[in-house]
Amino acid sequence: MKKTLLIIGLVAVGLFMVYNNRSTADLILYSGRSKALVDPIIERFEQETGLRVEVRYGGTTQLAVALMEEGVRTPADVFWAQDAGALGALSQSGMFRTLPDDIIQMVPYRYASAQNLWVATSGRARVMAYSTTRVNPENLPSSIFDLTNDRWAGRIAWAPTNGSFQAFVSAMLQEYGPQTTREWLEGVKNNGAKNYANNNAILQGIASGETDLGITNHYYLLRSRVGDPRFPVENAFFRDGDIGNMINIAGVGITTASQRTEAAETFIRFLLHEETQRWFTEETFEYATAGLSGTEIRTAYELSPEIDLGSLDNLQETLNLLREAGLL
Amino acid sequence: MIPALLVATGVLIPLLYLAIRAAEADWAVSADLIFRYRNLILLKNTVMLTAGVLITTTLIAAPLAWLTVRTDIAGKKVLTLLSVLPLAIPGYILAYALLGFGGANGTASLLLGIEIPRLSGFWGSLVAISLYTYPYMYLNLRSGLLGLDPSVEEAARSLGMSSAGVYRRIVLPQLRPAFLAGVLIIGLYVLGDFGAVSLMRFETFSYALFLQYSASYDRIYAAWLALMLLSITATILFAEYRLLRGKLFHRAGTGTARNIRISKLRWKVYPAYAGVALLMFCAIVIPVGTILYWMGRSLDSSIWNGLTNVLAMSVSASAPAAILTAMLAVPLAYISVRFPSPVSRGLERIAYFGYATPPLALALAFVFFSLNSFPILYQTMTLLVLAYSLHFLAEAIGPVRSALYQASPRIEEAARSLGHPPFQAFLNSTFPLLKNGIIAGAALVFLSCMKELPITFLLSPVGFETLALNVWSFSNEAMFAEAAPFALTILIFSSIFMGILFSREWSRT
């Protein structure tokens, strides 16, 4: 009996040693972006630079909260967030160090933090998706505030639980205040807007004839078209600078605790490099933030309103508004 | 006693952490947060959902346990396996599948041509959670029924008691520990779960907590919500303690149990089959069908790449966690059953706190704790396994405790009187009798670890990935076709695992 216990003990200790093999990476990345969107880039980066990257995947908010908990002891060098709000929250709690000027200057000023703490790697625009069979593009609303108009009664789709939609409502709240935002939410709701679970469902709904117009992110249509080039839906922007054309971003920052800032900066430059940026536009159908090549991207950028993305870090008021309007 | 104290300390870490964070609050703001009207609604919703799930799972599990243990229904083994299969289905998959099943654009109308109303809110949460938690109740009641000594019932009958009387006065009271173990596990699960409630959008404490973290990156008021949640847990634990006090269930004499009396179903077998079929349709066919449907939409063979590697990683964390948890459960259950005192009972109850602590809060607590006291452990497999064990300990305690209640202490006393030292006496006499309970406990923990998300996200070593993590990551991007193989692997692997467990049990009888 004692022998067995001894053997079990030894095996346990042995396993413990093998088990807790420490990481030997040159760079540790916390990624709130999904593996599917990040893995191919990491592979290319490792090949080109010979640096080894290890990634911790998770939800953007979960990782952001974990980073705050880790504080100066975080093993992470770089955090890649799926939305600007998380970057803003981490900047406020002093988790990010200042990025070198050359990195900040690679993107338009709107796509970097005002304190040079983070930089956007790709963008996504809010658009209206409409049915090409039931809507004449000439009659499309020119502002998102026109969605309360009778003409669109019972023809609008939205996804109130979706993160991108909520970020947009936060932006509206920031620009126009609670009164206008509440009126808009209630107006669209009373106009018979249909609630969908997510952006994909909105597009399916438009295609299948359930609804005519939906407010969504621009790339869902492009992703749907990959499987079905004749998908009967088209994207359109509201008028120049309308809040409905808001662009949200995914972005990165380097942690204050990082000892490997050089590798981290190399990584960020790689993300903003022309080829990687092209990969974002071609593979994930997002917008490039550095270089801004391509007319489509330029148009989206010029049409979008100027918003301080980093200050969208508190959704509490947005959620309260949505709840009061009976949308959550 | 020492292992029990260690476990208790481990489980108390999250509580300590939450208290520290909560104390950082600005008192004016936190008073506002604690005493606002909305918390009453949250409380009402939480209590309603918990009660609803407990009633529903009992209504599903009790007949099912009786059918598969005490009747002559054909195909008992298959039925037993099918009954526990929902344990292998991650809760968020089931919730996704149920959400997508109804409605104008749902899978029901697309595939079957029938339009049923969309499930969401209270009813959606109730159905989803009940469907994947009823196996806990079923397993407890089943092992309770199997462990009953029919000679007691026979004695009652021979003294002139009616069949109904036997059930009411003999069978049901003896099933009480098993039933309460099920109630405890499911009740506490409902309190801490936010997967289903957030998808179904039903506002309970755990959902509000999740929103607090995710909508405002706030850890302080989230800690307050978590502490409120844990005070509900404490209430439930206290109630359960009162209900089980001073009960003895083991056989007084020696000897083996008699064979179980089997009821003949005759024509009633048809409604029984129909009921089981309906249950299986909702709990298994809908989620599995949804996964297969996702896969069918994109037949790309490259999605299978790297799957075995990820499977190996999943198992490398879940299996040690399952074994460790079962080993920790034995001393805790042992002292509370054999040396019942407020202290030993209290120690065992503490384990349940770990289970009811919302996983995200628990994971953050371990981040905080390990960085501040054992930085060398941070983001190691050891810490991940420890966190799993402390979180899922309650799942293993139930079966072990039930087995202990039915194992007479006389045998162990005899072994000691024959000169064996206490620990060896325990190993040679009681431990073999606990084997089934221990294996069942380890199995439950293993299945839970395979599906776990928030703890894995925050505590695993960098670069570590599990099947569940991949399912979540892909389905989050609406890349369901890519998520499907991982979900399917969890399902297949977990079912094979359960099949092996049950075949062990059957080969011995």
PDB file of N, CA, C and O in Angstrom, chain B residues 418-468:
ATOM      1  N   LEU B 418      -9.687  -5.211  14.149  1.00  0.00           N
ATOM      2  CA  LEU B 418      -8.772  -6.300  13.797  1.00  0.00           C
ATOM      3  C   LEU B 418      -7.340  -5.799  13.684  1.00  0.00           C
ATOM      4  O   LEU B 418      -6.461  -6.506  13.210  1.00  0.00           O
ATOM      5  N   GLY B 419      -7.090  -4.544  14.063  1.00  0.00           N
ATOM      6  CA  GLY B 419      -5.726  -4.063  14.151  1.00  0.00           C
ATOM      7  C   GLY B 419      -5.246  -3.211  12.995  1.00  0.00           C
ATOM      8  O   GLY B 419      -4.090  -2.835  12.935  1.00  0.00           O
ATOM      9  N   HIS B 420      -6.128  -2.891  12.039  1.00  0.00           N
ATOM     10  CA  HIS B 420      -5.693  -2.020  10.953  1.00  0.00           C
ATOM     11  C   HIS B 420      -5.665  -0.571  11.430  1.00  0.00           C
ATOM     12  O   HIS B 420      -6.573  -0.139  12.122  1.00  0.00           O
ATOM     13  N   PRO B 421      -4.619   0.172  11.048  1.00  0.00           N
ATOM     14  CA  PRO B 421      -4.623   1.607  11.379  1.00  0.00           C
ATOM     15  C   PRO B 421      -5.782   2.289  10.644  1.00  0.00           C
ATOM     16  O   PRO B 421      -6.217   1.797   9.596  1.00  0.00           O
ATOM     17  N   PRO B 422      -6.296   3.406  11.183  1.00  0.00           N
ATOM     18  CA  PRO B 422      -7.534   4.012  10.668  1.00  0.00           C
ATOM     19  C   PRO B 422      -7.541   4.219   9.156  1.00  0.00           C
ATOM     20  O   PRO B 422      -8.516   3.870   8.487  1.00  0.00           O
ATOM     21  N   PHE B 423      -6.445   4.801   8.619  1.00  0.00           N
ATOM     22  CA  PHE B 423      -6.466   5.112   7.194  1.00  0.00           C
ATOM     23  C   PHE B 423      -6.555   3.850   6.358  1.00  0.00           C
ATOM     24  O   PHE B 423      -7.321   3.765   5.399  1.00  0.00           O
ATOM     25  N   GLN B 424      -5.790   2.805   6.806  1.00  0.00           N
ATOM     26  CA  GLN B 424      -5.809   1.559   6.052  1.00  0.00           C
ATOM     27  C   GLN B 424      -7.168   0.864   6.193  1.00  0.00           C
ATOM     28  O   GLN B 424      -7.684   0.274   5.238  1.00  0.00           O
ATOM     29  N   ALA B 425      -7.733   0.942   7.388  1.00  0.00           N
ATOM     30  CA  ALA B 425      -9.051   0.361   7.599  1.00  0.00           C
ATOM     31  C   ALA B 425     -10.048   0.990   6.638  1.00  0.00           C
ATOM     32  O   ALA B 425     -10.866   0.307   6.008  1.00  0.00           O
ATOM     33  N   PHE B 426      -9.946   2.312   6.472  1.00  0.00           N
ATOM     34  CA  PHE B 426     -10.826   3.020   5.548  1.00  0.00           C
ATOM     35  C   PHE B 426     -10.603   2.534   4.115  1.00  0.00           C
ATOM     36  O   PHE B 426     -11.534   2.207   3.378  1.00  0.00           O
ATOM     37  N   LEU B 427      -9.303   2.451   3.728  1.00  0.00           N
ATOM     38  CA  LEU B 427      -8.988   2.040   2.355  1.00  0.00           C
ATOM     39  C   LEU B 427      -9.495   0.639   2.056  1.00  0.00           C
ATOM     40  O   LEU B 427      -9.967   0.353   0.957  1.00  0.00           O
ATOM     41  N   ASN B 428      -9.381  -0.266   3.064  1.00  0.00           N
ATOM     42  CA  ASN B 428      -9.731  -1.654   2.800  1.00  0.00           C
ATOM     43  C   ASN B 428     -11.221  -1.941   2.935  1.00  0.00           C
ATOM     44  O   ASN B 428     -11.714  -2.888   2.329  1.00  0.00           O
ATOM     45  N   SER B 429     -11.910  -1.172   3.743  1.00  0.00           N
ATOM     46  CA  SER B 429     -13.320  -1.518   3.961  1.00  0.00           C
ATOM     47  C   SER B 429     -14.269  -0.540   3.275  1.00  0.00           C
ATOM     48  O   SER B 429     -15.063  -0.933   2.416  1.00  0.00           O
ATOM     49  N   THR B 430     -14.214   0.732   3.620  1.00  0.00           N
ATOM     50  CA  THR B 430     -15.187   1.697   3.096  1.00  0.00           C
ATOM     51  C   THR B 430     -14.890   2.089   1.653  1.00  0.00           C
ATOM     52  O   THR B 430     -15.785   2.144   0.823  1.00  0.00           O
ATOM     53  N   PHE B 431     -13.615   2.343   1.372  1.00  0.00           N
ATOM     54  CA  PHE B 431     -13.243   2.853   0.054  1.00  0.00           C
ATOM     55  C   PHE B 431     -13.800   2.014  -1.097  1.00  0.00           C
ATOM     56  O   PHE B 431     -14.381   2.569  -2.036  1.00  0.00           O
ATOM     57  N   PRO B 432     -13.657   0.653  -1.042  1.00  0.00           N
ATOM     58  CA  PRO B 432     -14.219  -0.137  -2.145  1.00  0.00           C
ATOM     59  C   PRO B 432     -15.719   0.087  -2.321  1.00  0.00           C
ATOM     60  O   PRO B 432     -16.226   0.064  -3.444  1.00  0.00           O
ATOM     61  N   LEU B 433     -16.421   0.328  -1.214  1.00  0.00           N
ATOM     62  CA  LEU B 433     -17.868   0.551  -1.307  1.00  0.00           C
ATOM     63  C   LEU B 433     -18.179   1.906  -1.947  1.00  0.00           C
ATOM     64  O   LEU B 433     -19.266   2.135  -2.458  1.00  0.00           O
ATOM     65  N   LEU B 434     -17.216   2.818  -1.879  1.00  0.00           N
ATOM     66  CA  LEU B 434     -17.445   4.165  -2.423  1.00  0.00           C
ATOM     67  C   LEU B 434     -17.111   4.248  -3.907  1.00  0.00           C
ATOM     68  O   LEU B 434     -17.364   5.258  -4.549  1.00  0.00           O
ATOM     69  N   LYS B 435     -16.496   3.174  -4.424  1.00  0.00           N
ATOM     70  CA  LYS B 435     -15.938   3.241  -5.763  1.00  0.00           C
ATOM     71  C   LYS B 435     -16.928   3.813  -6.782  1.00  0.00           C
ATOM     72  O   LYS B 435     -16.588   4.719  -7.538  1.00  0.00           O
ATOM     73  N   ASN B 436     -18.146   3.273  -6.758  1.00  0.00           N
ATOM     74  CA  ASN B 436     -19.134   3.754  -7.735  1.00  0.00           C
ATOM     75  C   ASN B 436     -19.400   5.241  -7.588  1.00  0.00           C
ATOM     76  O   ASN B 436     -19.468   5.975  -8.573  1.00  0.00           O
ATOM     77  N   GLY B 437     -19.542   5.659  -6.326  1.00  0.00           N
ATOM     78  CA  GLY B 437     -19.797   7.069  -6.072  1.00  0.00           C
ATOM     79  C   GLY B 437     -18.642   7.929  -6.552  1.00  0.00           C
ATOM     80  O   GLY B 437     -18.839   8.977  -7.171  1.00  0.00           O
ATOM     81  N   ILE B 438     -17.423   7.462  -6.297  1.00  0.00           N
ATOM     82  CA  ILE B 438     -16.242   8.237  -6.684  1.00  0.00           C
ATOM     83  C   ILE B 438     -16.155   8.341  -8.202  1.00  0.00           C
ATOM     84  O   ILE B 438     -15.921   9.426  -8.755  1.00  0.00           O
ATOM     85  N   ILE B 439     -16.378   7.196  -8.865  1.00  0.00           N
ATOM     86  CA  ILE B 439     -16.293   7.214 -10.326  1.00  0.00           C
ATOM     87  C   ILE B 439     -17.371   8.127 -10.908  1.00  0.00           C
ATOM     88  O   ILE B 439     -17.108   8.942 -11.801  1.00  0.00           O
ATOM     89  N   ALA B 440     -18.577   8.017 -10.363  1.00  0.00           N
ATOM     90  CA  ALA B 440     -19.659   8.873 -10.869  1.00  0.00           C
ATOM     91  C   ALA B 440     -19.311  10.335 -10.671  1.00  0.00           C
ATOM     92  O   ALA B 440     -19.497  11.169 -11.567  1.00  0.00           O
ATOM     93  N   GLY B 441     -18.749  10.659  -9.496  1.00  0.00           N
ATOM     94  CA  GLY B 441     -18.381  12.040  -9.214  1.00  0.00           C
ATOM     95  C   GLY B 441     -17.320  12.535 -10.177  1.00  0.00           C
ATOM     96  O   GLY B 441     -17.433  13.616 -10.763  1.00  0.00           O
ATOM     97  N   ALA B 442     -16.268  11.705 -10.375  1.00  0.00           N
ATOM     98  CA  ALA B 442     -15.192  12.098 -11.274  1.00  0.00           C
ATOM     99  C   ALA B 442     -15.737  12.294 -12.690  1.00  0.00           C
ATOM    100  O   ALA B 442     -15.341  13.229 -13.391  1.00  0.00           O
ATOM    101  N   ALA B 443     -16.665  11.426 -13.079  1.00  0.00           N
ATOM    102  CA  ALA B 443     -17.211  11.529 -14.436  1.00  0.00           C
ATOM    103  C   ALA B 443     -17.946  12.849 -14.633  1.00  0.00           C
ATOM    104  O   ALA B 443     -17.777  13.536 -15.644  1.00  0.00           O
ATOM    105  N   LEU B 444     -18.754  13.215 -13.638  1.00  0.00           N
ATOM    106  CA  LEU B 444     -19.501  14.477 -13.754  1.00  0.00           C
ATOM    107  C   LEU B 444     -18.540  15.655 -13.879  1.00  0.00           C
ATOM    108  O   LEU B 444     -18.736  16.548 -14.704  1.00  0.00           O
ATOM    109  N   VAL B 445     -17.493  15.628 -13.068  1.00  0.00           N
ATOM    110  CA  VAL B 445     -16.534  16.734 -13.106  1.00  0.00           C
ATOM    111  C   VAL B 445     -15.830  16.771 -14.461  1.00  0.00           C
ATOM    112  O   VAL B 445     -15.643  17.835 -15.054  1.00  0.00           O
ATOM    113  N   PHE B 446     -15.449  15.594 -14.952  1.00  0.00           N
ATOM    114  CA  PHE B 446     -14.769  15.532 -16.245  1.00  0.00           C
ATOM    115  C   PHE B 446     -15.627  16.174 -17.341  1.00  0.00           C
ATOM    116  O   PHE B 446     -15.162  17.013 -18.108  1.00  0.00           O
ATOM    117  N   LEU B 447     -16.894  15.772 -17.371  1.00  0.00           N
ATOM    118  CA  LEU B 447     -17.780  16.313 -18.408  1.00  0.00           C
ATOM    119  C   LEU B 447     -17.919  17.823 -18.277  1.00  0.00           C
ATOM    120  O   LEU B 447     -17.937  18.549 -19.274  1.00  0.00           O
ATOM    121  N   SER B 448     -18.012  18.304 -17.044  1.00  0.00           N
ATOM    122  CA  SER B 448     -18.151  19.750 -16.849  1.00  0.00           C
ATOM    123  C   SER B 448     -16.904  20.491 -17.291  1.00  0.00           C
ATOM    124  O   SER B 448     -16.991  21.547 -17.922  1.00  0.00           O
ATOM    125  N   CYS B 449     -15.739  19.948 -16.957  1.00  0.00           N
ATOM    126  CA  CYS B 449     -14.489  20.617 -17.336  1.00  0.00           C
ATOM    127  C   CYS B 449     -14.354  20.695 -18.857  1.00  0.00           C
ATOM    128  O   CYS B 449     -13.855  21.682 -19.394  1.00  0.00           O
ATOM    129  N   MET B 450     -14.790  19.648 -19.547  1.00  0.00           N
ATOM    130  CA  MET B 450     -14.684  19.640 -21.005  1.00  0.00           C
ATOM    131  C   MET B 450     -15.474  20.792 -21.618  1.00  0.00           C
ATOM    132  O   MET B 450     -15.169  21.272 -22.696  1.00  0.00           O
ATOM    133  N   LYS B 451     -16.548  21.214 -20.923  1.00  0.00           N
ATOM    134  CA  LYS B 451     -17.419  22.251 -21.480  1.00  0.00           C
ATOM    135  C   LYS B 451     -17.095  23.640 -20.939  1.00  0.00           C
ATOM    136  O   LYS B 451     -17.613  24.623 -21.432  1.00  0.00           O
ATOM    137  N   GLU B 452     -16.261  23.712 -19.911  1.00  0.00           N
ATOM    138  CA  GLU B 452     -16.085  24.956 -19.165  1.00  0.00           C
ATOM    139  C   GLU B 452     -15.467  26.059 -20.030  1.00  0.00           C
ATOM    140  O   GLU B 452     -14.605  25.817 -20.851  1.00  0.00           O
ATOM    141  N   LEU B 453     -15.903  27.295 -19.834  1.00  0.00           N
ATOM    142  CA  LEU B 453     -15.328  28.411 -20.591  1.00  0.00           C
ATOM    143  C   LEU B 453     -14.598  29.490 -19.780  1.00  0.00           C
ATOM    144  O   LEU B 453     -13.395  29.672 -19.966  1.00  0.00           O
ATOM    145  N   PRO B 454     -15.286  30.237 -18.900  1.00  0.00           N
ATOM    146  CA  PRO B 454     -14.628  31.420 -18.324  1.00  0.00           C
ATOM    147  C   PRO B 454     -13.346  31.111 -17.560  1.00  0.00           C
ATOM    148  O   PRO B 454     -12.362  31.857 -17.662  1.00  0.00           O
ATOM    149  N   ILE B 455     -13.324  30.022 -16.793  1.00  0.00           N
ATOM    150  CA  ILE B 455     -12.123  29.697 -16.027  1.00  0.00           C
ATOM    151  C   ILE B 455     -10.997  29.344 -16.986  1.00  0.00           C
ATOM    152  O   ILE B 455      -9.850  29.779 -16.816  1.00  0.00           O
ATOM    153  N   THR B 456     -11.329  28.572 -18.024  1.00  0.00           N
ATOM    154  CA  THR B 456     -10.313  28.197 -19.010  1.00  0.00           C
ATOM    155  C   THR B 456      -9.735  29.435 -19.682  1.00  0.00           C
ATOM    156  O   THR B 456      -8.528  29.549 -19.878  1.00  0.00           O
ATOM    157  N   PHE B 457     -10.612  30.358 -20.054  1.00  0.00           N
ATOM    158  CA  PHE B 457     -10.166  31.593 -20.706  1.00  0.00           C
ATOM    159  C   PHE B 457      -9.089  32.289 -19.901  1.00  0.00           C
ATOM    160  O   PHE B 457      -8.047  32.675 -20.411  1.00  0.00           O
ATOM    161  N   LEU B 458      -9.349  32.474 -18.613  1.00  0.00           N
ATOM    162  CA  LEU B 458      -8.500  33.358 -17.832  1.00  0.00           C
ATOM    163  C   LEU B 458      -7.349  32.652 -17.142  1.00  0.00           C
ATOM    164  O   LEU B 458      -6.339  33.271 -16.842  1.00  0.00           O
ATOM    165  N   LEU B 459      -7.473  31.368 -16.871  1.00  0.00           N
ATOM    166  CA  LEU B 459      -6.438  30.745 -16.045  1.00  0.00           C
ATOM    167  C   LEU B 459      -5.528  29.780 -16.785  1.00  0.00           C
ATOM    168  O   LEU B 459      -4.499  29.372 -16.264  1.00  0.00           O
ATOM    169  N   SER B 460      -5.884  29.390 -17.992  1.00  0.00           N
ATOM    170  CA  SER B 460      -5.055  28.398 -18.673  1.00  0.00           C
ATOM    171  C   SER B 460      -3.734  29.020 -19.109  1.00  0.00           C
ATOM    172  O   SER B 460      -3.631  30.235 -19.238  1.00  0.00           O
ATOM    173  N   PRO B 461      -2.714  28.182 -19.336  1.00  0.00           N
ATOM    174  CA  PRO B 461      -1.443  28.711 -19.823  1.00  0.00           C
ATOM    175  C   PRO B 461      -1.646  29.389 -21.181  1.00  0.00           C
ATOM    176  O   PRO B 461      -2.567  29.019 -21.920  1.00  0.00           O
ATOM    177  N   VAL B 462      -0.795  30.360 -21.480  1.00  0.00           N
ATOM    178  CA  VAL B 462      -0.899  31.037 -22.775  1.00  0.00           C
ATOM    179  C   VAL B 462      -0.733  30.010 -23.883  1.00  0.00           C
ATOM    180  O   VAL B 462       0.124  29.134 -23.801  1.00  0.00           O
ATOM    181  N   GLY B 463      -1.554  30.090 -24.903  1.00  0.00           N
ATOM    182  CA  GLY B 463      -1.421  29.179 -26.030  1.00  0.00           C
ATOM    183  C   GLY B 463      -2.223  27.902 -25.864  1.00  0.00           C
ATOM    184  O   GLY B 463      -2.331  27.110 -26.785  1.00  0.00           O
ATOM    185  N   PHE B 464      -2.805  27.711 -24.677  1.00  0.00           N
ATOM    186  CA  PHE B 464      -3.605  26.518 -24.425  1.00  0.00           C
ATOM    187  C   PHE B 464      -4.988  26.710 -25.023  1.00  0.00           C
ATOM    188  O   PHE B 464      -5.582  27.770 -24.911  1.00  0.00           O
ATOM    189  N   GLU B 465      -5.493  25.694 -25.702  1.00  0.00           N
ATOM    190  CA  GLU B 465      -6.866  25.819 -26.169  1.00  0.00           C
ATOM    191  C   GLU B 465      -7.625  24.529 -25.949  1.00  0.00           C
ATOM    192  O   GLU B 465      -7.056  23.455 -25.927  1.00  0.00           O
ATOM    193  N   THR B 466      -8.919  24.663 -25.750  1.00  0.00           N
ATOM    194  CA  THR B 466      -9.746  23.480 -25.549  1.00  0.00           C
ATOM    195  C   THR B 466     -10.805  23.443 -26.634  1.00  0.00           C
ATOM    196  O   THR B 466     -10.987  24.405 -27.379  1.00  0.00           O
ATOM    197  N   LEU B 467     -11.492  22.317 -26.703  1.00  0.00           N
ATOM    198  CA  LEU B 467     -12.576  22.181 -27.675  1.00  0.00           C
ATOM    199  C   LEU B 467     -13.628  23.254 -27.437  1.00  0.00           C
ATOM    200  O   LEU B 467     -14.080  23.929 -28.359  1.00  0.00           O
ATOM    201  N   ALA B 468     -14.013  23.405 -26.144  1.00  0.00           N
ATOM    202  CA  ALA B 468     -15.071  24.345 -25.811  1.00  0.00           C
ATOM    203  C   ALA B 468     -14.690  25.764 -26.242  1.00  0.00           C
ATOM    204  O   ALA B 468     -15.505  26.520 -26.773  1.00  0.00           O
TER     205      ALA B 468
END
